[in-house]
Structure formats: structure tokens, C-alpha cells
CSV table of C-alpha atoms and ligand atoms in Angstrom, one decimal:
chain,number,residue,atom,x,y,z
A,1,UNK,CA,-5.4,-36.7,36.4
A,2,UNK,CA,-4.8,-40.3,35.4
A,3,UNK,CA,-6.1,-43.0,37.7
A,4,UNK,CA,-3.8,-44.0,40.5
A,5,UNK,CA,-1.7,-47.2,40.1
A,6,UNK,CA,-3.3,-49.6,42.7
A,7,UNK,CA,-1.4,-52.0,44.9
A,8,UNK,CA,-3.3,-54.4,47.2
A,9,UNK,CA,-1.2,-56.5,49.6
A,10,UNK,CA,-2.6,-59.5,51.4
A,11,UNK,CA,-0.6,-60.1,54.5
A,12,UNK,CA,-0.7,-61.3,58.1
A,13,UNK,CA,1.2,-58.1,59.1
A,14,UNK,CA,-0.6,-55.1,57.5
A,15,UNK,CA,1.2,-52.9,60.0
A,16,UNK,CA,4.4,-53.5,57.9
A,17,UNK,CA,2.9,-51.2,55.2
A,18,UNK,CA,3.5,-48.6,53.9
A,19,UNK,CA,6.7,-48.9,56.1
A,20,UNK,CA,9.6,-47.9,53.8
A,21,UNK,CA,7.2,-47.1,51.0
A,22,UNK,CA,5.9,-44.2,53.0
A,23,UNK,CA,9.3,-42.4,52.8
A,24,UNK,CA,11.1,-40.5,50.1
A,25,UNK,CA,10.2,-41.1,46.4
A,26,UNK,CA,7.5,-43.7,46.9
A,27,UNK,CA,6.1,-41.9,50.0
A,28,UNK,CA,5.8,-38.6,48.2
A,29,UNK,CA,4.1,-40.4,45.2
A,30,UNK,CA,1.7,-42.1,47.6
A,31,UNK,CA,0.8,-38.7,49.2
A,32,UNK,CA,0.5,-37.2,45.7
A,33,UNK,CA,-2.0,-39.9,44.7
A,34,UNK,CA,0.1,-41.3,41.9
A,35,UNK,CA,-0.4,-44.7,43.5
A,36,UNK,CA,-2.6,-46.2,46.1
A,37,UNK,CA,-1.7,-48.9,48.7
A,38,UNK,CA,-4.2,-51.1,50.5
A,39,UNK,CA,-2.8,-53.6,53.0
A,40,UNK,CA,-5.4,-56.2,53.9
A,41,UNK,CA,-5.2,-58.5,56.9
A,42,UNK,CA,-5.6,-62.2,55.8
A,43,UNK,CA,-6.7,-63.0,59.3
A,44,UNK,CA,-10.0,-61.1,58.7
A,45,UNK,CA,-10.9,-64.0,56.4
A,46,UNK,CA,-10.5,-66.8,58.9
A,47,UNK,CA,-13.6,-68.8,59.7
A,48,UNK,CA,-13.3,-69.7,63.3
A,49,UNK,CA,-13.3,-67.7,66.5
A,50,UNK,CA,-9.6,-68.2,67.0
A,51,UNK,CA,-9.0,-66.6,63.6
A,52,UNK,CA,-6.9,-69.5,62.4
A,53,UNK,CA,-5.1,-69.0,59.1
A,54,UNK,CA,-2.7,-72.0,59.1
A,55,UNK,CA,-2.6,-75.7,59.9
A,56,UNK,CA,-0.1,-78.6,60.0
A,57,UNK,CA,1.4,-79.9,56.8
A,58,UNK,CA,-0.3,-82.9,55.2
A,59,UNK,CA,2.3,-85.7,55.1
A,60,UNK,CA,4.0,-84.3,58.2
A,61,UNK,CA,7.1,-82.3,58.6
A,62,UNK,CA,8.0,-79.1,60.3
A,63,UNK,CA,6.2,-75.8,60.2
A,64,UNK,CA,2.7,-74.7,59.3
A,65,UNK,CA,0.9,-74.2,56.0
A,66,UNK,CA,-1.5,-71.3,55.1
A,67,UNK,CA,-5.0,-72.7,54.5
A,68,UNK,CA,-6.4,-72.7,51.0
A,69,UNK,CA,-9.9,-71.8,52.1
A,70,UNK,CA,-8.9,-68.8,54.1
A,71,UNK,CA,-6.5,-67.6,51.4
A,72,UNK,CA,-9.1,-68.0,48.7
A,73,UNK,CA,-11.6,-66.0,50.7
A,74,UNK,CA,-9.0,-63.2,51.2
A,75,UNK,CA,-8.1,-63.2,47.5
A,76,UNK,CA,-11.7,-63.2,46.3
A,77,UNK,CA,-12.5,-60.2,48.6
A,78,UNK,CA,-9.9,-57.9,47.0
A,79,UNK,CA,-9.2,-59.4,43.5
A,80,UNK,CA,-12.3,-60.1,41.3
A,81,UNK,CA,-11.7,-63.0,38.8
A,82,UNK,CA,-12.0,-60.6,35.9
A,83,UNK,CA,-9.4,-58.2,37.3
A,84,UNK,CA,-6.9,-56.9,34.8
A,85,UNK,CA,-4.2,-56.7,37.5
A,86,UNK,CA,-1.7,-59.5,37.9
A,87,UNK,CA,-2.2,-61.6,41.0
A,88,UNK,CA,1.3,-62.4,42.4
A,89,UNK,CA,2.4,-64.7,45.2
A,90,UNK,CA,5.8,-63.7,46.4
A,91,UNK,CA,7.6,-67.1,46.6
A,92,UNK,CA,11.2,-68.4,46.5
A,93,UNK,CA,9.9,-70.9,43.9
A,94,UNK,CA,8.8,-68.2,41.6
A,95,UNK,CA,10.4,-66.7,38.5
A,96,UNK,CA,13.1,-64.3,39.7
A,97,UNK,CA,11.9,-60.7,39.4
A,98,UNK,CA,13.5,-58.7,36.5
A,99,UNK,CA,13.5,-55.1,35.5
A,100,UNK,CA,11.5,-56.1,32.4
A,101,UNK,CA,8.7,-57.6,34.5
A,102,UNK,CA,8.8,-54.6,36.8
A,103,UNK,CA,8.4,-52.3,33.8
A,104,UNK,CA,5.3,-54.3,32.6
A,105,UNK,CA,3.8,-54.1,36.1
A,106,UNK,CA,4.3,-50.4,36.3
A,107,UNK,CA,2.7,-49.9,32.8
A,108,UNK,CA,-0.4,-51.8,34.0
A,109,UNK,CA,-3.3,-50.8,36.3
A,110,UNK,CA,-1.6,-52.1,39.5
A,111,UNK,CA,-1.0,-55.4,41.2
A,112,UNK,CA,-2.4,-57.7,43.9
A,113,UNK,CA,0.4,-59.2,46.0
A,114,UNK,CA,0.1,-62.2,48.3
A,115,UNK,CA,2.6,-62.5,51.1
A,116,UNK,CA,3.2,-66.0,52.6
A,117,UNK,CA,4.4,-66.8,56.0
A,118,UNK,CA,5.3,-70.1,57.7
A,119,UNK,CA,6.0,-72.8,55.0
A,120,UNK,CA,3.9,-70.9,52.5
A,121,UNK,CA,0.5,-71.4,50.9
A,122,UNK,CA,-1.5,-74.6,50.3
A,123,UNK,CA,-0.6,-75.5,46.7
A,124,UNK,CA,-4.3,-75.8,45.7
A,125,UNK,CA,-5.1,-72.1,46.2
A,126,UNK,CA,-2.1,-71.1,44.1
A,127,UNK,CA,-3.5,-73.2,41.3
A,128,UNK,CA,-7.2,-72.4,41.8
A,129,UNK,CA,-6.6,-68.6,41.7
A,130,UNK,CA,-4.0,-68.8,39.0
A,131,UNK,CA,-1.4,-67.0,41.0
A,132,UNK,CA,1.9,-66.0,39.3
A,133,UNK,CA,4.8,-66.9,41.6
A,134,UNK,CA,7.6,-64.3,41.7
A,135,UNK,CA,10.8,-64.6,43.7
A,136,UNK,CA,13.2,-61.9,44.9
A,137,UNK,CA,16.2,-64.2,44.5
A,138,UNK,CA,17.6,-67.5,45.6
A,139,UNK,CA,17.4,-67.0,49.3
A,140,UNK,CA,14.6,-67.6,51.9
A,141,UNK,CA,12.8,-64.7,53.7
A,142,UNK,CA,10.6,-65.4,56.7
A,143,UNK,CA,7.7,-63.8,54.9
A,144,UNK,CA,6.6,-62.3,51.6
A,145,UNK,CA,6.4,-58.7,53.0
A,146,UNK,CA,9.9,-57.6,52.4
A,147,UNK,CA,9.7,-59.0,48.8
A,148,UNK,CA,6.4,-57.2,48.3
A,149,UNK,CA,7.9,-53.9,49.5
A,150,UNK,CA,10.9,-54.4,47.1
A,151,UNK,CA,8.7,-55.2,44.2
A,152,UNK,CA,6.5,-52.1,44.8
A,153,UNK,CA,9.5,-49.9,45.3
A,154,UNK,CA,10.9,-51.0,42.0
A,155,UNK,CA,7.5,-50.5,40.2
A,156,UNK,CA,6.5,-47.2,41.8
A,157,UNK,CA,9.7,-45.4,40.9
A,158,UNK,CA,8.8,-46.0,37.2
A,159,UNK,CA,5.3,-44.5,37.4
A,160,UNK,CA,5.0,-41.2,35.4
A,161,UNK,CA,5.8,-38.2,37.6
A,162,UNK,CA,7.6,-40.2,40.3
A,163,UNK,CA,11.3,-39.7,39.3
A,164,UNK,CA,12.5,-36.2,38.9
A,165,UNK,CA,13.9,-36.5,35.4
A,166,UNK,CA,11.9,-38.8,33.1
A,167,UNK,CA,15.2,-39.9,31.6
A,168,UNK,CA,16.9,-41.0,34.8
A,169,UNK,CA,15.4,-44.5,34.5
A,170,UNK,CA,16.8,-45.2,31.0
A,171,UNK,CA,20.5,-45.5,31.6
A,172,UNK,CA,20.4,-47.7,34.6
A,173,UNK,CA,21.6,-51.3,35.3
A,174,UNK,CA,19.5,-53.9,33.4
A,175,UNK,CA,17.6,-51.4,31.2
A,176,UNK,CA,20.1,-51.9,28.4
A,177,UNK,CA,20.9,-55.5,29.4
A,178,UNK,CA,24.1,-54.3,31.0
A,179,UNK,CA,25.1,-53.2,34.5
A,180,UNK,CA,25.5,-49.5,34.9
A,181,UNK,CA,28.9,-47.7,34.5
A,182,UNK,CA,30.5,-46.3,37.6
A,183,UNK,CA,29.6,-42.8,39.0
A,184,UNK,CA,31.8,-40.1,40.3
A,185,UNK,CA,31.2,-36.6,41.8
A,186,UNK,CA,33.3,-34.0,43.7
A,187,UNK,CA,35.8,-33.8,45.2
A,188,UNK,CA,38.2,-34.1,42.3
A,189,UNK,CA,40.6,-36.1,44.4
A,190,UNK,CA,39.5,-38.5,47.2
A,191,UNK,CA,42.2,-40.1,49.3
A,192,UNK,CA,44.5,-39.8,46.3
A,193,UNK,CA,42.0,-41.3,43.8
A,194,UNK,CA,41.1,-39.0,40.9
A,195,UNK,CA,38.0,-38.9,38.9
A,196,UNK,CA,38.7,-40.5,35.4
A,197,UNK,CA,40.0,-37.7,33.3
A,198,UNK,CA,37.6,-38.4,30.4
A,199,UNK,CA,34.6,-37.5,32.6
A,200,UNK,CA,35.9,-34.0,33.2
A,201,UNK,CA,37.1,-33.5,29.5
A,202,UNK,CA,33.8,-32.0,28.4
A,203,UNK,CA,33.9,-34.3,25.3
A,204,UNK,CA,30.4,-35.9,25.4
A,205,UNK,CA,31.1,-38.4,22.6
A,206,UNK,CA,34.2,-39.7,24.5
A,207,UNK,CA,32.2,-39.8,27.8
A,208,UNK,CA,29.5,-41.8,26.2
A,209,UNK,CA,32.0,-44.3,24.7
A,210,UNK,CA,33.8,-44.6,28.0
A,211,UNK,CA,30.6,-45.3,29.9
A,212,UNK,CA,29.6,-47.9,27.4
A,213,UNK,CA,32.9,-49.6,27.6
A,214,UNK,CA,32.9,-49.6,31.4
A,215,UNK,CA,29.3,-51.0,31.4
A,216,UNK,CA,30.3,-53.8,29.1
A,217,UNK,CA,33.5,-54.6,31.1
A,218,UNK,CA,31.6,-54.7,34.4
A,219,UNK,CA,28.9,-56.9,33.1
A,220,UNK,CA,31.4,-59.3,31.5
A,221,UNK,CA,33.3,-59.6,34.8
A,222,UNK,CA,30.5,-59.6,37.4
A,223,UNK,CA,27.6,-61.1,35.5
A,224,UNK,CA,28.6,-63.6,32.8
A,225,UNK,CA,25.0,-64.7,32.6
A,226,UNK,CA,23.8,-61.2,31.6
A,227,UNK,CA,26.8,-60.8,29.3
A,228,UNK,CA,25.9,-64.0,27.4
A,229,UNK,CA,22.3,-62.8,27.0
A,230,UNK,CA,23.4,-59.4,25.9
A,231,UNK,CA,25.7,-60.9,23.2
A,232,UNK,CA,23.0,-63.1,21.9
A,233,UNK,CA,20.5,-60.2,21.7
A,234,UNK,CA,23.1,-58.1,19.9
A,235,UNK,CA,23.8,-60.9,17.4
A,236,UNK,CA,20.1,-61.3,16.8
A,237,UNK,CA,19.5,-57.6,16.3
A,238,UNK,CA,22.3,-57.4,13.8
A,239,UNK,CA,20.9,-60.3,11.7
A,240,UNK,CA,17.5,-58.5,11.5
B,301,LIG,N1,9.0,-73.4,52.6
B,301,LIG,C1,9.2,-72.4,51.6
B,301,LIG,C2,9.7,-71.1,52.2
B,301,LIG,C3,8.7,-70.3,53.0
B,301,LIG,S1,9.2,-68.8,53.5
B,301,LIG,C4,10.2,-72.9,50.6
B,301,LIG,O1,11.2,-73.5,51.0
B,301,LIG,O2,10.1,-72.6,49.4
B,301,LIG,C5,7.7,-68.0,53.9
B,301,LIG,C6,7.2,-67.0,52.9
B,301,LIG,O3,8.2,-66.0,52.7
B,301,LIG,C7,6.9,-67.6,51.6
B,301,LIG,O4,5.6,-68.1,51.6
B,301,LIG,C8,7.0,-66.4,50.6
B,301,LIG,O5,5.8,-65.6,50.6
B,301,LIG,C9,8.1,-65.5,51.3
B,301,LIG,N2,9.4,-65.7,50.7
B,301,LIG,C10,10.5,-66.3,51.2
B,301,LIG,N3,11.5,-66.2,50.4
B,301,LIG,C11,11.2,-65.5,49.3
B,301,LIG,C12,11.8,-65.0,48.1
B,301,LIG,N4,13.1,-65.4,47.9
B,301,LIG,N5,11.1,-64.3,47.3
B,301,LIG,C13,9.8,-64.0,47.5
B,301,LIG,N6,9.2,-64.4,48.6
B,301,LIG,C14,9.8,-65.1,49.5
């Protein structure tokens, strides 16, 4: 069997893992050994008897900052400098996570994730260990853990053997640069609303065209930013 995809998470709350990742698709894959998860307590790398991991911000202001020396010791213990895995700090200042990045991560050997708390990490350890900053979106969580769980969930479902049908990842939102078309299933009539007739026509060419048109219309309406990108890519592809 291929080697397991390896996730290491540095956190002040290792008891949050596997959490939701122990259930359903990701949980079964974890049990099957398709991926491994190691949640490591940052506090184990504190240097004093009070196991302090944070201190007051230089320059003043509210909150606490996670110490560079403690964080560096924790990172060095689990992530050798020559590691081929990306070292990611979940951070609202990071590049927003995309399906393309998730695909790259899933194709690699695994990932080391750093979860911040309080005001976040001392800037110097982010620089010194060359951490890639990744954000879940333009909002602020109280800690990196829910973001780490979301990232791992997105990556693990793409690992070979995790999803039932290999194909079921291909059609989805973002994979084609478009949002996905709407889905329907029985009953045929729900509160007076019928399933679009084309979907029950049995004409696969027509169904494909309808789904494509719906995906384009939805993307145009809800995500003009994605629509712009999609049009640009299409124009470029047709010039090549
Ligand atoms: N003072 C910081 C916010 C700290 S929130 C700022 O304004 O930028 C505490 C921790 O939660 C962060 O260190 C980070 O690990 C995590 N976090 C918060 N929002 C996040 C987001 N949108 N994406 C990923 N991680 C986030």
C-alpha cells in the first residue's frame, strides 16, 4: 500500500483533534490508514515550569502573542528543515485557501499545520521558519484549529480511495472554475415544485448542456470575481 498522507497539527488544544475528522469520510480514511493525524501540544515546548507559551505584545495593546522561541522549538520537533511537506500557519492574513491549493496539498506527502491563538504568532518565527500563511476567509476565528480541520477535510476527501467514485470530485464547484449546477432527486414534485424536465428526459447531451448553462449563470450571478477569471482563462485557452 502507498504511504499514508501525513498531517501534523501544532495546537494548544490537541483534544480538538481528530474531532469532526474522526467521523464519516475522513474518519473512515483515517481508520483505513489512508492518512495519519498527529496533534502535538505546543505547550510541551514551553521552557518554564508554568509552561508559558505567550507574552504581552511589544509596543502595547490588547491580547497576548505566542512566543517565537516556544513556537520554533515546537516546529523544529515535528518538521525537519528539509521536510518536503508544506509548513502552513493558518492566519487571517494569509492567502485565501483555494481548491487548486487543496489539490496540490493532497497530491503531496502531507502537511504541517500551525494553529495560532490569542493575537497570533510572533512575526519572527513566521519568517525564520518560512511559514506559508493560509486563510480560510475574510473573518476572524478565535483559533487556527477550525481552519486546520477545514483544510484537512478538503484535502483528505481528495486522497485516492477516500471518495466512493473517483469521478465525484471532478464536477464540483471550483474544479472547472465555475460553481456547480443545482441538484435534484425524488420526489418528482416537492411542494408544487417540479424537477426540471430536461433532467428526467434521458437525453444526456441535453442534460450536460443544461448543467453547464446553469453553472455559468450561477457563477455570473453569485461570484462575478470567479466569472471574470473564468472568462479570462477561456479567452487565453482559445488563443493558444
Ligand atoms: N490578531 C489577528 C487574529 C488572531 S485570531 C489578526 O487580526 O490578524 C487567533 C488565531 O486564529 C490566529 O493566529 C489564526 O491561527 C487563527 N485564525 C483566525 N482567523 C483565521 C482565518 N480567517 N483563517 C485561518 N486562521 C485564522
